[in-house]
Amino acid sequence: MNPHPARPDVIIAGAGIIGVTLALELRLRGENVLLLDPAPPCDAASRVNAGVLSPGSVLSMAGPGLWRALPRYLMNRDPGLRLHLADLPAMSGWLRRFLARANARSVSDTAEALAPLTAAAQSAHERLAQISGALPHFRSTGWTKLYRSPPGAAQEDELRLMERLGVPVARLSATDLQALEPDLAPVYAGALHYPSAMSVDSPRDVGLSYFRHYQSLGGAFLQASMAQMHREGEAWVLRTGAGEIRTNRVVIAAGAWSAALLRPLGLRLPMVAERGWSAHLPAGQIRLSRPVCDVARGFVMTPMREGIRVSSGVELTLPGRTPDLSQITLALQAAQKVLGIHAPAITPARSGMRPSLPDGLPAIGRVAGPKNLWVATGHGHIGFATSAVTAQMIAADMAGETPPVPLARFAPERF
């Protein structure tokens, strides 16, 4: 473990995949960086995601179909989304903005804003993976969305949107799908296949490869909490569990906890957490060639190093709320039926809190007002996929360069 410098050039609060990739990017540029987190690197949401990198991951949870499904969501009858009525008052600001975007125009607007980010995601990761030794974890598998009923108007809208964005996607019949993934039970009427998507066999191992390379370059990590930060003259002073640390620049990349750190500084991000779960089923002789999403049951199955990772739908909640295992339990049961697996999960269920903003876009960039403060949070379910390009964007902005993706749509103050 490298000792942390007395006064680093940059402190990054948060050692999830966003913070780790940014720390490595800045260290490659010669910055003296301290990565700060109360937990080990890549140990929460970065550890449990489905490992998909798709240019087509641009669709917000808010869409025209939300209104029809809302009663089901409120009664927790949909496995893809959970809400707790007791949390609704605290989430009212987020929910009001979220519901206001449940229309076709907003879906298109969000998708067009995210498309440059997801389009640049794979090459940004491949660059870091090449220099850190993580490249063997990446696979050009594509990914597939499975439908138990014949694809309808929503899927036609998705196809048209992807065509407009230049994202290749193929419509598969039930026969096509059986040829592509013969070990899936014949319960699906069709599918949409994204052939240009990539996946990884262990998101956490990718993150740890980046982290180890960062440390090999002299990057420092301090496992400690951050209670508060304030300005003293030209410096930021961070009060941590290991004492006070001064720095010139700060990046808040603390996932679902970012909003609480930013609020005392005058930036109020309307953020909730998308809690997601994953566990692994034994692969045995099952052949699953790529990540697949059962849209109706709200879960994803991904072939991983540990086995077949089953990832649940989302639970909209607030940090610190009591975990609810019902979604991952239902997802595992459904996955066992689809794959014909009778054995139980071979790893415990783990959860992660993904930071979610109501317009479906992350907050990336310099904060207006407080000097030398940046934000990189709110990526929702595409945090792993877009972490490396987010790091390039922040690093370029810090250096006074033009970011690879324009920052304007992701301005932290847009709310």
Short mmCIF file of C-alpha atoms in Angstrom, two decimals:
data_model
loop_
_atom_site.label_atom_id
_atom_site.label_comp_id
_atom_site.label_asym_id
_atom_site.label_seq_id
_atom_site.Cartn_x
_atom_site.Cartn_y
_atom_site.Cartn_z
CA MET A 1 0.00 0.00 0.00
CA ASN A 2 1.50 3.33 -1.07
CA PRO A 3 1.58 5.98 1.71
CA HIS A 4 -0.64 8.89 0.82
CA PRO A 5 1.03 12.23 0.06
CA ALA A 6 0.75 15.01 2.62
CA ARG A 7 -0.88 17.26 0.03
CA PRO A 8 -1.97 15.47 -3.14
CA ASP A 9 -2.83 17.35 -6.33
CA VAL A 10 -6.22 15.65 -6.50
CA ILE A 11 -8.37 13.71 -4.04
CA ILE A 12 -11.03 11.43 -5.48
CA ALA A 13 -13.78 10.59 -2.98
CA GLY A 14 -15.03 7.16 -3.99
CA ALA A 15 -13.14 4.03 -5.05
CA GLY A 16 -15.81 2.34 -7.10
CA ILE A 17 -15.17 1.75 -10.79
CA ILE A 18 -15.69 5.46 -11.61
CA GLY A 19 -13.19 6.63 -9.00
CA VAL A 20 -10.64 3.92 -9.80
CA THR A 21 -10.65 4.57 -13.55
CA LEU A 22 -10.33 8.31 -12.96
CA ALA A 23 -7.46 7.78 -10.50
CA LEU A 24 -5.62 5.70 -13.08
CA GLU A 25 -6.32 8.19 -15.87
CA LEU A 26 -5.00 11.10 -13.80
CA ARG A 27 -1.96 9.14 -12.62
CA LEU A 28 -1.13 8.30 -16.25
CA ARG A 29 -1.08 12.06 -16.81
CA GLY A 30 1.38 12.53 -13.96
CA GLU A 31 -1.03 13.87 -11.32
CA ASN A 32 -0.34 13.17 -7.65
CA VAL A 33 -3.62 11.42 -6.72
CA LEU A 34 -5.17 10.16 -3.50
CA LEU A 35 -8.12 7.79 -3.82
CA LEU A 36 -10.32 7.82 -0.71
CA ASP A 37 -13.08 5.40 0.32
CA PRO A 38 -14.26 3.74 3.55
CA ALA A 39 -14.53 0.41 1.68
CA PRO A 40 -12.01 -1.55 -0.39
CA PRO A 41 -11.80 -0.64 -4.09
CA CYS A 42 -14.57 -1.87 -6.40
CA ASP A 43 -16.33 -3.70 -3.58
CA ALA A 44 -19.94 -2.52 -3.91
CA ALA A 45 -21.98 -1.71 -7.04
CA SER A 46 -18.83 -2.17 -9.13
CA ARG A 47 -18.69 -5.77 -7.95
CA VAL A 48 -22.23 -6.95 -8.67
CA ASN A 49 -23.16 -5.52 -12.07
CA ALA A 50 -23.96 -7.56 -15.17
CA GLY A 51 -20.73 -6.64 -16.99
CA VAL A 52 -22.32 -5.40 -20.23
CA LEU A 53 -20.83 -2.67 -22.43
CA SER A 54 -23.40 -1.88 -25.10
CA PRO A 55 -23.70 1.18 -27.34
CA GLY A 56 -27.44 0.59 -27.05
CA SER A 57 -27.56 1.09 -23.26
CA VAL A 58 -29.22 4.47 -23.64
CA LEU A 59 -32.83 3.78 -22.64
CA SER A 60 -34.09 5.46 -19.47
CA MET A 61 -36.32 3.63 -17.01
CA ALA A 62 -38.85 6.41 -17.62
CA GLY A 63 -40.83 5.82 -20.80
CA PRO A 64 -44.42 5.99 -22.06
CA GLY A 65 -45.07 2.45 -20.79
CA LEU A 66 -44.30 3.53 -17.22
CA TRP A 67 -47.78 4.94 -16.67
CA ARG A 68 -49.44 1.63 -17.56
CA ALA A 69 -47.04 -0.27 -15.28
CA LEU A 70 -47.15 2.21 -12.38
CA PRO A 71 -49.90 0.47 -10.36
CA ARG A 72 -47.92 -2.79 -10.61
CA TYR A 73 -44.75 -1.03 -9.44
CA LEU A 74 -46.48 0.68 -6.51
CA MET A 75 -47.87 -2.68 -5.34
CA ASN A 76 -44.47 -4.37 -5.89
CA ARG A 77 -45.97 -6.84 -8.33
CA ASP A 78 -43.28 -6.39 -10.97
CA PRO A 79 -39.98 -8.26 -10.44
CA GLY A 80 -38.06 -5.64 -12.40
CA LEU A 81 -38.75 -2.75 -10.01
CA ARG A 82 -39.34 -2.45 -6.29
CA LEU A 83 -40.51 0.58 -4.30
CA HIS A 84 -41.11 1.01 -0.60
CA LEU A 85 -44.05 3.27 0.14
CA ALA A 86 -42.37 4.56 3.31
CA ASP A 87 -39.54 5.97 1.16
CA LEU A 88 -41.78 7.87 -1.25
CA PRO A 89 -41.94 11.17 0.72
CA ALA A 90 -38.12 11.36 0.88
CA MET A 91 -37.90 10.55 -2.85
CA SER A 92 -40.71 12.88 -3.93
CA GLY A 93 -38.46 15.41 -5.69
CA TRP A 94 -36.74 12.68 -7.69
CA LEU A 95 -40.03 10.95 -8.49
CA ARG A 96 -41.69 14.16 -9.67
CA ARG A 97 -38.88 14.85 -12.15
CA PHE A 98 -38.68 11.18 -13.16
CA LEU A 99 -42.40 10.89 -13.94
CA ALA A 100 -42.31 14.14 -15.90
CA ARG A 101 -39.94 12.40 -18.33
CA ALA A 102 -42.11 9.31 -18.85
CA ASN A 103 -42.88 10.19 -22.46
CA ALA A 104 -41.50 9.36 -25.89
CA ARG A 105 -39.83 12.74 -26.43
CA SER A 106 -37.84 12.47 -23.20
CA VAL A 107 -36.81 8.87 -23.99
CA SER A 108 -35.38 10.10 -27.29
CA ASP A 109 -33.71 13.10 -25.63
CA THR A 110 -32.01 10.94 -22.99
CA ALA A 111 -30.90 8.39 -25.57
CA GLU A 112 -29.39 11.05 -27.82
CA ALA A 113 -27.49 12.54 -24.88
CA LEU A 114 -26.15 9.16 -23.73
CA ALA A 115 -25.28 7.80 -27.18
CA PRO A 116 -21.87 9.57 -27.50
CA LEU A 117 -20.97 8.31 -24.02
CA THR A 118 -21.86 4.66 -24.67
CA ALA A 119 -20.34 4.79 -28.16
CA ALA A 120 -16.97 5.79 -26.69
CA ALA A 121 -17.13 3.38 -23.75
CA GLN A 122 -15.56 0.27 -25.29
CA SER A 123 -12.48 1.93 -26.77
CA ALA A 124 -11.86 3.85 -23.54
CA HIS A 125 -11.92 0.60 -21.56
CA GLU A 126 -9.79 -1.26 -24.09
CA ARG A 127 -7.05 1.36 -23.71
CA LEU A 128 -6.92 0.99 -19.91
CA ALA A 129 -7.35 -2.79 -20.13
CA GLN A 130 -4.39 -3.03 -22.50
CA ILE A 131 -1.99 -1.16 -20.22
CA SER A 132 -3.25 -2.77 -16.98
CA GLY A 133 -3.38 -6.39 -18.15
CA ALA A 134 -7.19 -6.59 -17.93
CA LEU A 135 -7.81 -7.18 -21.64
CA PRO A 136 -8.41 -10.97 -21.29
CA HIS A 137 -11.51 -10.20 -19.22
CA PHE A 138 -13.20 -8.47 -22.20
CA ARG A 139 -15.25 -10.44 -24.75
CA SER A 140 -16.97 -9.45 -27.99
CA THR A 141 -20.15 -11.39 -27.23
CA GLY A 142 -23.00 -9.08 -28.07
CA TRP A 143 -26.00 -9.09 -25.76
CA THR A 144 -29.63 -10.11 -26.16
CA LYS A 145 -32.97 -8.94 -24.75
CA LEU A 146 -35.48 -11.79 -24.47
CA TYR A 147 -39.26 -11.45 -24.79
CA ARG A 148 -41.80 -14.00 -23.56
CA SER A 149 -44.52 -12.41 -25.73
CA PRO A 150 -44.09 -11.41 -29.37
CA PRO A 151 -42.20 -8.09 -29.49
CA GLY A 152 -44.66 -5.24 -29.93
CA ALA A 153 -44.83 -1.47 -30.31
CA ALA A 154 -42.21 -0.74 -27.62
CA GLN A 155 -39.68 -2.94 -29.39
CA GLU A 156 -40.49 -1.34 -32.75
CA ASP A 157 -39.84 2.06 -31.18
CA GLU A 158 -36.54 0.76 -29.80
CA LEU A 159 -35.50 -0.54 -33.23
CA ARG A 160 -36.28 2.80 -34.87
CA LEU A 161 -34.39 4.71 -32.18
CA MET A 162 -31.34 2.49 -32.49
CA GLU A 163 -31.39 2.85 -36.26
CA ARG A 164 -31.40 6.63 -35.86
CA LEU A 165 -28.49 6.45 -33.41
CA GLY A 166 -26.51 4.11 -35.65
CA VAL A 167 -26.55 1.22 -33.14
CA PRO A 168 -26.80 -2.19 -34.85
CA VAL A 169 -29.60 -4.38 -33.52
CA ALA A 170 -31.24 -7.49 -35.00
CA ARG A 171 -34.72 -8.85 -34.47
CA LEU A 172 -34.65 -12.58 -33.65
CA SER A 173 -37.47 -15.06 -33.97
CA ALA A 174 -37.90 -17.86 -31.44
CA THR A 175 -36.11 -20.17 -33.89
CA ASP A 176 -33.26 -17.69 -34.36
CA LEU A 177 -32.87 -17.40 -30.60
CA GLN A 178 -32.75 -21.18 -30.10
CA ALA A 179 -29.98 -21.37 -32.69
CA LEU A 180 -28.07 -18.57 -30.91
CA GLU A 181 -28.56 -19.87 -27.35
CA PRO A 182 -29.70 -23.52 -27.58
CA ASP A 183 -29.60 -24.16 -23.81
CA LEU A 184 -32.29 -21.60 -23.03
CA ALA A 185 -35.72 -23.13 -22.40
CA PRO A 186 -38.07 -22.46 -25.35
CA VAL A 187 -40.20 -19.95 -23.43
CA TYR A 188 -39.29 -16.88 -25.48
CA ALA A 189 -41.27 -15.64 -28.47
CA GLY A 190 -38.47 -13.45 -29.80
CA ALA A 191 -35.51 -11.25 -28.96
CA LEU A 192 -33.53 -8.16 -29.86
CA HIS A 193 -29.82 -8.87 -30.32
CA TYR A 194 -27.14 -6.17 -30.01
CA PRO A 195 -24.14 -7.68 -31.85
CA SER A 196 -21.67 -4.86 -31.15
CA ALA A 197 -21.96 -5.14 -27.36
CA MET A 198 -19.07 -6.43 -25.27
CA SER A 199 -19.07 -8.08 -21.87
CA VAL A 200 -16.56 -8.99 -19.18
CA ASP A 201 -16.11 -12.19 -17.19
CA SER A 202 -15.57 -10.34 -13.87
CA PRO A 203 -16.29 -6.62 -13.46
CA ARG A 204 -14.53 -6.57 -10.10
CA ASP A 205 -11.37 -8.16 -11.51
CA VAL A 206 -11.30 -5.50 -14.24
CA GLY A 207 -11.58 -2.77 -11.61
CA LEU A 208 -8.90 -4.35 -9.44
CA SER A 209 -6.56 -4.63 -12.43
CA TYR A 210 -6.98 -0.90 -13.00
CA PHE A 211 -6.44 -0.25 -9.30
CA ARG A 212 -3.28 -2.35 -9.08
CA HIS A 213 -1.83 -0.57 -12.13
CA TYR A 214 -2.68 2.77 -10.53
CA GLN A 215 -0.78 1.70 -7.41
CA SER A 216 2.16 0.42 -9.46
CA LEU A 217 2.48 3.94 -10.86
CA GLY A 218 2.70 5.36 -7.34
CA GLY A 219 -0.99 6.15 -6.86
CA ALA A 220 -2.17 6.25 -3.25
CA PHE A 221 -5.30 4.85 -1.61
CA LEU A 222 -6.63 5.64 1.86
CA GLN A 223 -9.40 3.47 3.29
CA ALA A 224 -11.19 5.98 5.46
CA SER A 225 -14.51 7.78 5.59
CA MET A 226 -14.96 11.43 4.62
CA ALA A 227 -17.12 13.36 7.05
CA GLN A 228 -16.90 16.88 5.67
CA MET A 229 -14.97 19.19 3.34
CA HIS A 230 -14.52 22.95 3.16
CA ARG A 231 -12.36 25.65 1.58
CA GLU A 232 -9.44 27.32 3.33
CA GLY A 233 -7.96 29.94 1.04
CA GLU A 234 -6.99 28.18 -2.21
CA ALA A 235 -7.11 24.69 -0.69
CA TRP A 236 -9.77 22.12 0.02
CA VAL A 237 -9.66 20.59 3.49
CA LEU A 238 -11.18 17.14 3.85
CA ARG A 239 -11.99 15.83 7.29
CA THR A 240 -11.59 12.05 7.14
CA GLY A 241 -11.50 9.15 9.55
CA ALA A 242 -7.71 9.36 9.30
CA GLY A 243 -7.47 13.10 9.98
CA GLU A 244 -7.51 16.25 7.89
CA ILE A 245 -6.02 16.26 4.39
CA ARG A 246 -5.47 19.28 2.14
CA THR A 247 -5.55 19.26 -1.62
CA ASN A 248 -5.92 21.59 -4.58
CA ARG A 249 -8.70 19.74 -6.40
CA VAL A 250 -11.47 17.31 -5.41
CA VAL A 251 -13.63 14.91 -7.41
CA ILE A 252 -16.77 13.50 -5.79
CA ALA A 253 -17.31 10.03 -7.28
CA ALA A 254 -18.95 8.41 -4.27
CA GLY A 255 -21.86 6.76 -6.05
CA ALA A 256 -25.18 6.91 -4.22
CA TRP A 257 -23.50 8.77 -1.34
CA SER A 258 -22.34 11.65 -3.55
CA ALA A 259 -25.45 13.78 -3.00
CA ALA A 260 -24.94 13.82 0.79
CA LEU A 261 -21.32 14.98 0.37
CA LEU A 262 -22.27 17.72 -2.08
CA ARG A 263 -25.31 19.09 -0.26
CA PRO A 264 -23.35 21.12 2.36
CA LEU A 265 -21.44 22.75 -0.51
CA GLY A 266 -24.64 24.08 -2.07
CA LEU A 267 -25.14 21.50 -4.83
CA ARG A 268 -28.38 19.59 -4.41
CA LEU A 269 -28.49 16.55 -6.67
CA PRO A 270 -31.94 14.86 -6.75
CA MET A 271 -30.51 11.37 -6.36
CA VAL A 272 -31.85 8.01 -5.28
CA ALA A 273 -30.20 4.60 -5.25
CA GLU A 274 -30.97 1.77 -7.64
CA ARG A 275 -30.14 -1.20 -5.45
CA GLY A 276 -29.32 -4.25 -7.53
CA TRP A 277 -28.43 -7.79 -6.52
CA SER A 278 -26.45 -10.62 -8.05
CA ALA A 279 -25.57 -14.22 -7.26
CA HIS A 280 -24.10 -17.09 -9.28
CA LEU A 281 -25.57 -20.37 -10.44
CA PRO A 282 -23.24 -23.26 -11.34
CA ALA A 283 -22.64 -23.32 -15.09
CA GLY A 284 -22.00 -27.08 -15.29
CA GLN A 285 -22.60 -28.13 -18.89
CA ILE A 286 -24.86 -25.15 -19.63
CA ARG A 287 -23.79 -23.19 -22.69
CA LEU A 288 -24.58 -19.50 -22.37
CA SER A 289 -22.51 -17.48 -24.81
CA ARG A 290 -23.42 -13.91 -23.88
CA PRO A 291 -25.39 -11.78 -21.40
CA VAL A 292 -29.15 -12.11 -21.90
CA CYS A 293 -31.96 -10.13 -20.30
CA ASP A 294 -35.36 -11.64 -19.55
CA VAL A 295 -37.36 -8.43 -19.95
CA ALA A 296 -40.64 -9.71 -18.49
CA ARG A 297 -39.01 -11.19 -15.37
CA GLY A 298 -36.56 -8.30 -14.95
CA PHE A 299 -33.25 -10.15 -14.63
CA VAL A 300 -30.00 -10.64 -16.56
CA MET A 301 -27.88 -13.80 -16.89
CA THR A 302 -24.19 -13.37 -17.74
CA PRO A 303 -21.55 -16.09 -18.10
CA MET A 304 -18.86 -15.10 -15.59
CA ARG A 305 -15.70 -16.54 -14.12
CA GLU A 306 -17.61 -17.58 -10.96
CA GLY A 307 -20.49 -19.19 -12.87
CA ILE A 308 -23.65 -17.78 -14.42
CA ARG A 309 -24.27 -14.43 -12.79
CA VAL A 310 -27.94 -13.67 -12.22
CA SER A 311 -28.57 -9.95 -11.75
CA SER A 312 -31.90 -8.75 -10.39
CA GLY A 313 -34.04 -5.80 -11.34
CA VAL A 314 -33.75 -2.56 -9.39
CA GLU A 315 -35.07 -1.43 -6.04
CA LEU A 316 -35.49 2.32 -5.89
CA THR A 317 -34.42 3.27 -2.40
CA LEU A 318 -32.18 5.50 -0.30
CA PRO A 319 -28.69 4.69 1.01
CA GLY A 320 -28.80 2.85 4.31
CA ARG A 321 -32.20 1.21 3.87
CA THR A 322 -32.65 -2.41 5.01
CA PRO A 323 -31.87 -4.89 2.20
CA ASP A 324 -34.75 -6.74 0.54
CA LEU A 325 -33.80 -10.15 -0.93
CA SER A 326 -37.12 -10.77 -2.69
CA GLN A 327 -35.97 -9.64 -6.15
CA ILE A 328 -32.82 -11.76 -6.31
CA THR A 329 -34.74 -14.75 -4.91
CA LEU A 330 -37.31 -14.47 -7.72
CA ALA A 331 -34.60 -13.87 -10.31
CA LEU A 332 -32.65 -16.97 -9.26
CA GLN A 333 -35.79 -19.11 -9.37
CA ALA A 334 -36.67 -17.86 -12.86
CA ALA A 335 -33.10 -18.33 -14.11
CA GLN A 336 -32.99 -21.89 -12.77
CA LYS A 337 -36.13 -22.73 -14.77
CA VAL A 338 -34.88 -21.09 -17.95
CA LEU A 339 -31.51 -22.85 -17.77
CA GLY A 340 -32.73 -26.16 -16.35
CA ILE A 341 -30.46 -25.81 -13.31
CA HIS A 342 -31.65 -27.57 -10.16
CA ALA A 343 -28.65 -26.72 -7.97
CA PRO A 344 -28.79 -23.69 -5.66
CA ALA A 345 -26.69 -20.55 -6.02
CA ILE A 346 -22.98 -21.13 -5.41
CA THR A 347 -22.24 -17.62 -4.12
CA PRO A 348 -24.09 -15.48 -1.59
CA ALA A 349 -26.33 -12.73 -2.94
CA ARG A 350 -24.56 -9.37 -2.93
CA SER A 351 -26.04 -5.94 -3.53
CA GLY A 352 -24.82 -2.59 -4.74
CA MET A 353 -26.31 0.90 -4.69
CA ARG A 354 -26.20 2.52 -8.13
CA PRO A 355 -26.65 6.32 -8.11
CA SER A 356 -29.63 7.43 -10.19
CA LEU A 357 -30.67 10.91 -11.35
CA PRO A 358 -34.23 11.49 -12.59
CA ASP A 359 -33.39 12.39 -16.19
CA GLY A 360 -31.39 9.18 -16.73
CA LEU A 361 -28.13 11.09 -17.31
CA PRO A 362 -25.04 11.13 -15.08
CA ALA A 363 -23.57 14.26 -13.52
CA ILE A 364 -20.09 14.75 -14.98
CA GLY A 365 -17.99 17.90 -14.82
CA ARG A 366 -16.82 20.89 -12.85
CA VAL A 367 -19.18 22.36 -10.27
CA ALA A 368 -20.02 26.01 -10.82
CA GLY A 369 -19.32 28.02 -7.70
CA PRO A 370 -16.88 26.17 -5.44
CA LYS A 371 -13.44 26.34 -7.04
CA ASN A 372 -11.70 23.18 -8.28
CA LEU A 373 -14.54 20.76 -7.50
CA TRP A 374 -15.68 18.12 -9.99
CA VAL A 375 -18.45 15.51 -9.91
CA ALA A 376 -18.65 12.08 -11.55
CA THR A 377 -21.76 10.26 -10.36
CA GLY A 378 -25.32 9.30 -11.24
CA HIS A 379 -24.50 6.75 -13.96
CA GLY A 380 -27.22 4.31 -12.90
CA HIS A 381 -26.87 0.91 -14.55
CA ILE A 382 -24.14 2.03 -17.02
CA GLY A 383 -21.51 3.02 -14.45
CA PHE A 384 -19.16 0.16 -15.23
CA ALA A 385 -19.58 0.53 -18.99
CA THR A 386 -19.00 4.29 -19.10
CA SER A 387 -16.44 4.62 -16.30
CA ALA A 388 -13.36 4.82 -18.52
CA VAL A 389 -14.77 7.45 -20.88
CA THR A 390 -16.05 9.42 -17.86
CA ALA A 391 -12.48 9.38 -16.53
CA GLN A 392 -11.20 10.73 -19.84
CA MET A 393 -13.79 13.52 -19.76
CA ILE A 394 -12.94 14.66 -16.23
CA ALA A 395 -9.17 14.40 -16.76
CA ALA A 396 -9.36 16.42 -19.98
CA ASP A 397 -11.48 19.11 -18.34
CA MET A 398 -9.02 19.37 -15.42
CA ALA A 399 -6.20 19.86 -17.90
CA GLY A 400 -8.06 22.53 -19.88
CA GLU A 401 -8.44 20.20 -22.88
CA THR A 402 -11.52 19.40 -24.94
CA PRO A 403 -13.18 16.28 -23.47
CA PRO A 404 -13.82 13.34 -25.83
CA VAL A 405 -17.57 13.74 -25.13
CA PRO A 406 -19.01 17.23 -24.55
CA LEU A 407 -19.84 17.90 -20.91
CA ALA A 408 -22.76 20.29 -21.36
CA ARG A 409 -25.60 17.72 -21.14
CA PHE A 410 -24.13 16.23 -17.96
CA ALA A 411 -23.68 19.50 -16.03
CA PRO A 412 -24.14 18.86 -12.29
CA GLU A 413 -26.14 22.09 -11.87
CA ARG A 414 -28.78 21.25 -14.50
CA PHE A 415 -31.40 20.59 -11.83
#
